[in-house]
Tab-separated table of C-alpha atoms in Angstrom:
chain	number	residue	atom	x	y	z
A	411	UNK	CA	113.813	182.011	11.235
A	412	UNK	CA	115.682	185.170	12.226
A	413	UNK	CA	113.576	188.136	13.317
A	414	UNK	CA	114.635	191.763	13.175
A	415	UNK	CA	114.506	194.039	16.192
A	416	UNK	CA	111.328	195.737	14.975
A	417	UNK	CA	109.262	192.592	14.694
A	418	UNK	CA	105.791	192.470	16.145
A	419	UNK	CA	105.264	189.914	18.892
A	420	UNK	CA	101.912	188.280	18.132
A	421	UNK	CA	99.751	185.910	20.193
A	422	UNK	CA	97.190	183.566	18.658
A	423	UNK	CA	93.761	182.639	20.010
A	424	UNK	CA	92.186	179.802	18.066
A	425	UNK	CA	93.854	176.535	17.181
A	426	UNK	CA	91.812	175.546	14.093
A	427	UNK	CA	92.290	178.202	11.443
A	428	UNK	CA	94.746	179.831	13.820
A	429	UNK	CA	97.078	176.832	13.760
A	430	UNK	CA	96.591	175.976	10.091
A	431	UNK	CA	96.928	179.497	8.651
A	432	UNK	CA	97.631	182.276	11.176
A	433	UNK	CA	100.637	180.579	12.759
A	434	UNK	CA	102.536	179.794	9.522
A	435	UNK	CA	101.639	183.218	8.125
A	436	UNK	CA	103.168	184.906	11.151
A	437	UNK	CA	106.255	182.755	10.738
A	438	UNK	CA	106.486	183.700	7.045
A	439	UNK	CA	105.998	187.446	7.392
A	440	UNK	CA	109.271	189.339	7.890
A	441	UNK	CA	107.835	191.689	10.528
A	442	UNK	CA	105.834	189.310	12.742
A	443	UNK	CA	106.831	186.702	15.280
A	444	UNK	CA	104.325	184.297	16.871
A	445	UNK	CA	105.251	184.000	20.537
A	446	UNK	CA	102.187	182.779	22.410
A	447	UNK	CA	99.116	180.627	21.887
A	448	UNK	CA	95.835	180.282	23.783
A	449	UNK	CA	93.645	177.196	24.122
A	450	UNK	CA	91.080	176.561	26.857
A	451	UNK	CA	92.941	173.312	27.711
A	452	UNK	CA	96.509	174.015	28.775
A	453	UNK	CA	97.797	170.594	27.652
A	454	UNK	CA	96.603	171.281	24.123
A	455	UNK	CA	98.074	174.795	24.157
A	456	UNK	CA	101.417	173.500	25.392
A	457	UNK	CA	101.552	170.684	22.840
A	458	UNK	CA	100.895	173.034	19.923
A	459	UNK	CA	103.332	175.640	21.252
A	460	UNK	CA	106.049	173.027	21.638
A	461	UNK	CA	105.408	171.648	18.158
A	462	UNK	CA	105.846	175.079	16.612
A	463	UNK	CA	108.583	176.302	18.987
A	464	UNK	CA	106.509	179.059	20.590
A	465	UNK	CA	107.862	180.227	23.954
A	466	UNK	CA	104.483	180.636	25.672
A	467	UNK	CA	101.239	178.679	26.007
A	468	UNK	CA	98.166	179.770	27.972
A	469	UNK	CA	94.730	178.565	29.042
A	470	UNK	CA	93.931	182.122	30.202
A	471	UNK	CA	93.407	184.672	27.453
A	472	UNK	CA	93.698	187.506	29.986
A	473	UNK	CA	97.123	186.291	31.145
A	474	UNK	CA	98.304	185.913	27.554
A	475	UNK	CA	97.442	189.460	26.484
A	476	UNK	CA	99.017	190.822	29.685
A	477	UNK	CA	102.387	189.442	28.578
A	478	UNK	CA	104.647	192.435	27.771
A	479	UNK	CA	106.178	190.679	24.750
A	480	UNK	CA	102.737	190.390	23.158
A	481	UNK	CA	102.073	193.516	21.105
A	482	UNK	CA	99.248	192.157	18.954
A	483	UNK	CA	96.711	189.330	18.932
A	484	UNK	CA	95.132	187.304	16.136
A	485	UNK	CA	91.693	185.979	17.064
A	486	UNK	CA	90.200	183.060	15.137
A	487	UNK	CA	88.006	181.498	17.816
A	488	UNK	CA	84.262	180.922	17.163
A	489	UNK	CA	82.349	184.184	16.601
A	490	UNK	CA	80.597	184.221	19.990
A	491	UNK	CA	84.001	184.675	21.660
A	492	UNK	CA	85.261	187.468	19.412
A	493	UNK	CA	83.805	190.470	21.214
A	494	UNK	CA	85.002	189.574	24.723
A	495	UNK	CA	88.445	188.550	23.526
A	496	UNK	CA	88.931	191.608	21.322
A	497	UNK	CA	87.681	193.866	24.098
A	498	UNK	CA	90.172	192.308	26.511
A	499	UNK	CA	93.046	192.628	24.055
A	500	UNK	CA	92.240	196.238	23.192
A	501	UNK	CA	91.880	197.183	26.855
A	502	UNK	CA	95.374	195.761	27.345
A	503	UNK	CA	96.656	198.053	24.577
A	504	UNK	CA	97.213	195.344	21.984
A	505	UNK	CA	96.588	195.537	18.241
A	506	UNK	CA	94.075	192.957	16.954
A	507	UNK	CA	93.448	190.990	13.792
A	508	UNK	CA	89.942	189.533	13.898
A	509	UNK	CA	88.478	186.733	11.871
A	510	UNK	CA	85.035	187.302	10.414
A	511	UNK	CA	82.291	187.686	11.405
A	512	UNK	CA	83.881	190.200	13.752
A	513	UNK	CA	81.239	189.961	16.502
A	514	UNK	CA	77.717	188.725	17.108
A	515	UNK	CA	76.056	192.111	16.548
A	516	UNK	CA	76.892	195.404	14.900
A	517	UNK	CA	76.562	197.134	18.289
A	518	UNK	CA	79.424	195.004	19.611
A	519	UNK	CA	81.547	195.816	16.546
A	520	UNK	CA	80.924	199.538	16.981
A	521	UNK	CA	81.870	199.274	20.663
A	522	UNK	CA	85.185	197.677	19.650
A	523	UNK	CA	85.802	200.519	17.175
A	524	UNK	CA	85.265	203.076	19.957
A	525	UNK	CA	87.592	201.176	22.299
A	526	UNK	CA	90.280	200.903	19.630
A	527	UNK	CA	90.039	204.655	19.005
A	528	UNK	CA	90.591	205.313	22.725
A	529	UNK	CA	93.615	203.029	23.007
A	530	UNK	CA	95.127	203.833	19.600
A	531	UNK	CA	95.141	200.152	18.690
A	532	UNK	CA	94.792	199.013	15.098
A	533	UNK	CA	92.146	196.392	14.320
A	534	UNK	CA	92.204	194.553	11.000
A	535	UNK	CA	89.683	192.005	9.700
A	536	UNK	CA	90.539	188.974	7.576
A	537	UNK	CA	88.518	189.747	4.450
A	538	UNK	CA	90.698	187.725	2.111
A	539	UNK	CA	89.054	188.301	-1.279
A	540	UNK	CA	90.335	191.874	-1.294
A	541	UNK	CA	93.811	190.317	-1.517
A	542	UNK	CA	93.246	187.849	-4.370
A	543	UNK	CA	94.787	188.951	-7.717
A	544	UNK	CA	91.757	188.155	-9.916
A	545	UNK	CA	89.488	190.034	-7.520
A	546	UNK	CA	91.814	193.011	-7.434
A	547	UNK	CA	91.768	193.089	-11.229
A	548	UNK	CA	87.965	192.920	-11.232
A	549	UNK	CA	87.962	195.969	-8.906
A	550	UNK	CA	90.215	197.835	-11.336
A	551	UNK	CA	88.005	196.996	-14.334
A	552	UNK	CA	84.881	198.090	-12.504
A	553	UNK	CA	86.579	201.347	-11.531
A	554	UNK	CA	87.490	201.751	-15.216
A	555	UNK	CA	83.761	201.570	-16.039
A	556	UNK	CA	84.118	198.487	-18.242
A	557	UNK	CA	80.493	197.429	-17.698
A	558	UNK	CA	79.055	200.958	-17.653
A	559	UNK	CA	75.806	201.469	-15.772
A	560	UNK	CA	75.223	198.289	-13.774
A	561	UNK	CA	71.944	196.521	-14.518
A	562	UNK	CA	72.263	193.308	-12.470
A	563	UNK	CA	74.767	191.647	-10.142
A	564	UNK	CA	74.445	187.914	-9.544
A	565	UNK	CA	76.483	186.052	-6.926
A	566	UNK	CA	76.540	182.300	-6.362
A	567	UNK	CA	78.759	180.589	-3.796
A	568	UNK	CA	77.920	176.890	-3.803
A	569	UNK	CA	80.125	174.818	-1.492
A	570	UNK	CA	79.893	171.320	-0.037
A	571	UNK	CA	81.806	171.671	3.241
A	572	UNK	CA	78.745	170.692	5.282
A	573	UNK	CA	76.820	168.649	2.725
A	574	UNK	CA	77.529	165.425	4.639
A	575	UNK	CA	74.793	165.149	7.262
A	576	UNK	CA	77.026	162.869	9.384
A	577	UNK	CA	79.487	165.703	9.998
A	578	UNK	CA	79.390	166.165	13.792
A	579	UNK	CA	77.442	168.863	15.582
A	580	UNK	CA	79.477	171.770	16.936
A	581	UNK	CA	79.131	175.528	17.534
A	582	UNK	CA	78.607	176.038	13.788
A	583	UNK	CA	75.209	174.368	14.197
A	584	UNK	CA	74.012	177.128	16.561
A	585	UNK	CA	72.772	180.505	15.386
A	586	UNK	CA	73.334	181.840	18.914
A	587	UNK	CA	77.047	181.029	18.617
A	588	UNK	CA	77.472	182.725	15.238
A	589	UNK	CA	77.299	179.517	13.234
A	590	UNK	CA	75.941	179.132	9.749
A	591	UNK	CA	76.732	179.948	6.139
A	592	UNK	CA	75.699	183.577	6.583
A	593	UNK	CA	78.496	184.164	9.086
A	594	UNK	CA	81.051	181.932	7.415
A	595	UNK	CA	80.737	183.055	3.796
A	596	UNK	CA	77.992	185.709	3.847
A	597	UNK	CA	80.331	187.936	5.865
A	598	UNK	CA	82.854	187.806	3.005
A	599	UNK	CA	80.107	188.385	0.438
A	600	UNK	CA	78.723	191.458	2.170
A	601	UNK	CA	82.233	192.880	2.435
A	602	UNK	CA	83.085	192.513	-1.225
A	603	UNK	CA	79.692	193.770	-2.355
A	604	UNK	CA	80.407	197.012	-0.496
A	605	UNK	CA	84.019	197.085	-1.738
A	606	UNK	CA	83.291	196.413	-5.400
A	607	UNK	CA	79.822	197.885	-5.926
A	608	UNK	CA	79.051	200.341	-3.140
A	609	UNK	CA	76.615	200.639	-0.237
A	610	UNK	CA	73.368	198.654	0.138
A	611	UNK	CA	70.041	200.459	0.496
A	612	UNK	CA	67.847	197.513	1.520
A	613	UNK	CA	67.724	193.724	1.522
A	614	UNK	CA	65.500	190.683	1.773
A	615	UNK	CA	66.858	187.399	3.127
A	616	UNK	CA	65.528	183.862	3.325
A	617	UNK	CA	67.724	181.569	5.441
A	618	UNK	CA	67.373	177.795	5.250
A	619	UNK	CA	68.573	174.915	7.435
A	620	UNK	CA	68.720	171.997	4.999
A	621	UNK	CA	70.460	169.645	7.452
A	622	UNK	CA	68.250	169.958	10.582
A	623	UNK	CA	70.116	167.517	12.870
A	624	UNK	CA	73.698	166.382	13.307
A	625	UNK	CA	75.292	163.719	15.559
A	626	UNK	CA	76.789	164.780	18.863
A	627	UNK	CA	80.544	164.107	18.611
A	628	UNK	CA	80.590	162.332	22.003
A	629	UNK	CA	77.310	160.413	22.253
A	630	UNK	CA	76.325	160.106	18.605
A	631	UNK	CA	72.830	161.289	19.541
A	632	UNK	CA	71.261	163.572	16.971
A	633	UNK	CA	71.108	167.215	18.066
A	634	UNK	CA	69.046	169.966	16.463
A	635	UNK	CA	70.641	172.506	14.107
A	636	UNK	CA	69.215	176.025	13.972
A	637	UNK	CA	71.920	177.829	11.997
A	638	UNK	CA	71.494	178.394	8.271
A	639	UNK	CA	73.326	176.469	5.589
A	640	UNK	CA	71.608	178.055	2.570
A	641	UNK	CA	71.040	181.789	2.158
A	642	UNK	CA	68.938	183.419	-0.551
A	643	UNK	CA	69.355	187.170	-0.424
A	644	UNK	CA	68.110	190.022	-2.588
A	645	UNK	CA	69.761	193.409	-2.214
A	646	UNK	CA	69.314	196.841	-3.713
A	647	UNK	CA	72.343	199.115	-3.850
A	648	UNK	CA	72.004	202.804	-3.126
A	649	UNK	CA	72.433	203.437	-6.871
A	650	UNK	CA	69.406	201.181	-7.511
A	651	UNK	CA	71.311	198.157	-8.846
A	652	UNK	CA	69.643	194.844	-7.952
A	653	UNK	CA	71.866	192.108	-6.487
A	654	UNK	CA	70.912	188.464	-6.266
A	655	UNK	CA	72.910	186.254	-3.839
A	656	UNK	CA	72.704	182.501	-3.288
A	657	UNK	CA	75.026	180.917	-0.739
A	658	UNK	CA	75.231	177.312	0.360
A	659	UNK	CA	77.552	175.060	2.343
A	660	UNK	CA	75.525	171.891	1.635
A	661	UNK	CA	75.551	171.551	-2.146
A	662	UNK	CA	77.348	168.456	-3.442
A	663	UNK	CA	79.239	169.323	-6.638
A	664	UNK	CA	78.224	172.963	-6.245
A	665	UNK	CA	79.387	175.202	-9.070
A	666	UNK	CA	81.777	177.087	-6.808
A	667	UNK	CA	82.037	180.823	-6.362
A	668	UNK	CA	80.881	183.177	-9.132
A	669	UNK	CA	80.270	186.902	-9.412
A	670	UNK	CA	78.481	188.124	-12.559
A	671	UNK	CA	78.179	191.822	-13.342
A	672	UNK	CA	75.904	192.943	-16.198
A	673	UNK	CA	75.877	196.555	-17.409
A	674	UNK	CA	74.875	198.625	-20.407
A	675	UNK	CA	78.431	198.592	-21.795
A	676	UNK	CA	79.366	194.975	-21.129
A	677	UNK	CA	79.639	191.987	-18.819
A	678	UNK	CA	82.289	190.892	-16.327
A	679	UNK	CA	82.298	187.399	-14.810
A	680	UNK	CA	84.645	186.197	-12.071
A	681	UNK	CA	84.542	182.586	-10.977
A	682	UNK	CA	86.146	179.481	-9.639
A	683	UNK	CA	84.848	175.905	-9.436
A	684	UNK	CA	87.606	174.856	-7.036
A	685	UNK	CA	85.839	173.101	-4.154
A	686	UNK	CA	89.045	172.242	-2.331
A	687	UNK	CA	90.443	175.782	-1.982
A	688	UNK	CA	88.319	178.934	-1.930
A	689	UNK	CA	91.246	181.197	-2.931
A	690	UNK	CA	92.865	179.298	-5.779
A	691	UNK	CA	91.308	178.952	-9.228
A	692	UNK	CA	89.622	182.266	-9.971
A	693	UNK	CA	89.441	183.388	-13.583
A	694	UNK	CA	87.980	186.498	-15.141
A	695	UNK	CA	86.001	186.959	-18.354
A	696	UNK	CA	84.853	190.112	-20.113
A	697	UNK	CA	82.537	190.878	-23.006
A	698	UNK	CA	81.819	194.362	-24.387
A	699	UNK	CA	78.123	194.811	-25.210
A	700	UNK	CA	77.049	192.403	-27.956
A	701	UNK	CA	80.354	190.491	-28.113
A	702	UNK	CA	81.288	187.023	-26.820
A	703	UNK	CA	82.981	186.489	-23.471
A	704	UNK	CA	86.759	186.214	-23.508
A	705	UNK	CA	89.052	185.304	-20.638
A	706	UNK	CA	91.235	188.149	-19.377
A	707	UNK	CA	94.682	187.302	-18.039
A	708	UNK	CA	95.350	188.771	-14.604
A	709	UNK	CA	98.320	191.170	-14.728
A	710	UNK	CA	101.565	189.820	-13.256
A	711	UNK	CA	101.850	192.949	-11.109
A	712	UNK	CA	98.885	191.697	-9.052
A	713	UNK	CA	100.158	188.144	-8.634
A	714	UNK	CA	100.960	186.697	-5.225
A	715	UNK	CA	104.733	186.767	-4.633
A	716	UNK	CA	104.491	183.095	-3.683
A	717	UNK	CA	101.813	180.454	-4.016
A	718	UNK	CA	101.050	177.839	-1.414
A	719	UNK	CA	99.281	174.501	-1.464
A	720	UNK	CA	96.641	176.166	0.701
A	721	UNK	CA	95.619	179.393	-1.068
A	722	UNK	CA	94.516	180.993	2.187
A	723	UNK	CA	98.170	181.428	3.148
A	724	UNK	CA	98.952	183.974	0.412
A	725	UNK	CA	95.743	185.937	0.972
A	726	UNK	CA	96.119	186.106	4.761
A	727	UNK	CA	99.793	187.123	4.326
A	728	UNK	CA	98.575	190.162	2.420
A	729	UNK	CA	96.023	190.976	5.140
A	730	UNK	CA	98.754	190.712	7.775
A	731	UNK	CA	101.030	192.908	5.658
A	732	UNK	CA	98.360	195.626	5.541
A	733	UNK	CA	97.819	195.236	9.287
A	734	UNK	CA	101.538	195.775	9.948
A	735	UNK	CA	101.537	198.795	7.617
A	736	UNK	CA	98.593	200.252	9.490
A	737	UNK	CA	100.342	199.741	12.827
A	738	UNK	CA	103.473	201.447	11.439
A	739	UNK	CA	101.386	204.381	10.147
A	740	UNK	CA	99.135	204.598	13.182
A	741	UNK	CA	95.944	204.510	11.143
A	742	UNK	CA	93.604	201.860	9.786
A	743	UNK	CA	94.030	200.398	6.303
A	744	UNK	CA	91.243	198.356	4.736
A	745	UNK	CA	90.196	195.734	5.621
A	746	UNK	CA	89.782	197.351	9.026
A	747	UNK	CA	87.115	197.217	11.708
A	748	UNK	CA	85.138	199.757	9.658
A	749	UNK	CA	84.683	197.138	6.926
A	750	UNK	CA	83.843	194.587	9.598
A	751	UNK	CA	81.079	196.835	10.893
A	752	UNK	CA	79.565	197.237	7.406
A	753	UNK	CA	79.501	193.455	6.921
A	754	UNK	CA	78.169	192.789	10.424
A	755	UNK	CA	75.342	195.273	9.963
A	756	UNK	CA	74.207	193.513	6.785
A	757	UNK	CA	74.352	190.138	8.535
A	758	UNK	CA	72.232	191.499	11.383
A	759	UNK	CA	69.743	192.893	8.889
A	760	UNK	CA	69.652	189.596	6.988
A	761	UNK	CA	68.621	187.818	10.172
A	762	UNK	CA	66.035	190.532	10.877
A	763	UNK	CA	64.641	190.286	7.356
A	764	UNK	CA	64.342	186.503	7.610
A	765	UNK	CA	62.692	186.659	11.026
A	766	UNK	CA	60.214	189.321	9.876
A	767	UNK	CA	59.713	187.901	6.384
A	768	UNK	CA	60.082	191.287	4.707
A	769	UNK	CA	62.494	193.766	3.159
A	770	UNK	CA	64.522	195.827	5.625
A	771	UNK	CA	66.208	199.180	5.009
A	772	UNK	CA	69.847	199.794	5.891
A	773	UNK	CA	69.988	202.677	8.417
A	774	UNK	CA	71.973	205.757	7.468
A	775	UNK	CA	75.503	205.676	8.794
């Protein structure tokens, strides 16, 4: 691929999602060039870099972000590493794209926002549903007041990615490392609730660990799991609308991902039963009050320019495009760290509500 002189040299930390999605996205986007990769084991970093023709490989994140050719960093390591890595990158004057959840606590996320403001760096967050055509059309219809005064919002996200109890234990099994369904998919859910429906006034959360042990990948010995894999959450928006959320990563043949919006003027339903790809497959239905549901075609103007076998590619490409635009303009464009802070605060409060067994109020901004 030929890169123009104004391309952004980007380093990647994280070789799971980072290698599967971030790296090819950076190669696809006309303004970005992946040039360096970090892994804690240098042999692994070098092998991946060689495979994808990257000029640099590191087992030191600090050395990687000090490289003059690196202007920006994409971070897709486990959540417990996000804060330190982002802090290091921002202190080095680099722009950052963070995977969600952005940090382990909202205080850490706010500290990153303050540091970014001091350095002038742009931080984006990979909230992909904002980029999906059917979701964008839903946002337009809600803004057009198609449902009128909202009466009830119901969200179900039933996946099976961790339904198999023999799937090995890793950081995802630890709450202290940021593991669990709340961080993995609840972070997305909290973001799009705020985006589509507005701020949350209070919430009540019940978090469940339905698979309490998993085998150690080395010894095979069963190790305890303390992160959640099912989340039942009730929320009340600041306009009084009740929201019911049920999330799971352990439901065989789960119904997929559905958002139902009921109002005094009609109903909107967005959903996908695609278990293999959480981006592909969304459809939208609408019914004016008292009439049957009918599917609404998503306008061509919102369509992805290109589709990929892995739907995450197209969505992340749009996130990266907004990130590059924000860097060009010198100011944040959603999804930015501001949106990451909103989501992180609600995750923190969900844990607090579960631990206390009671409703908690969202503090004023």
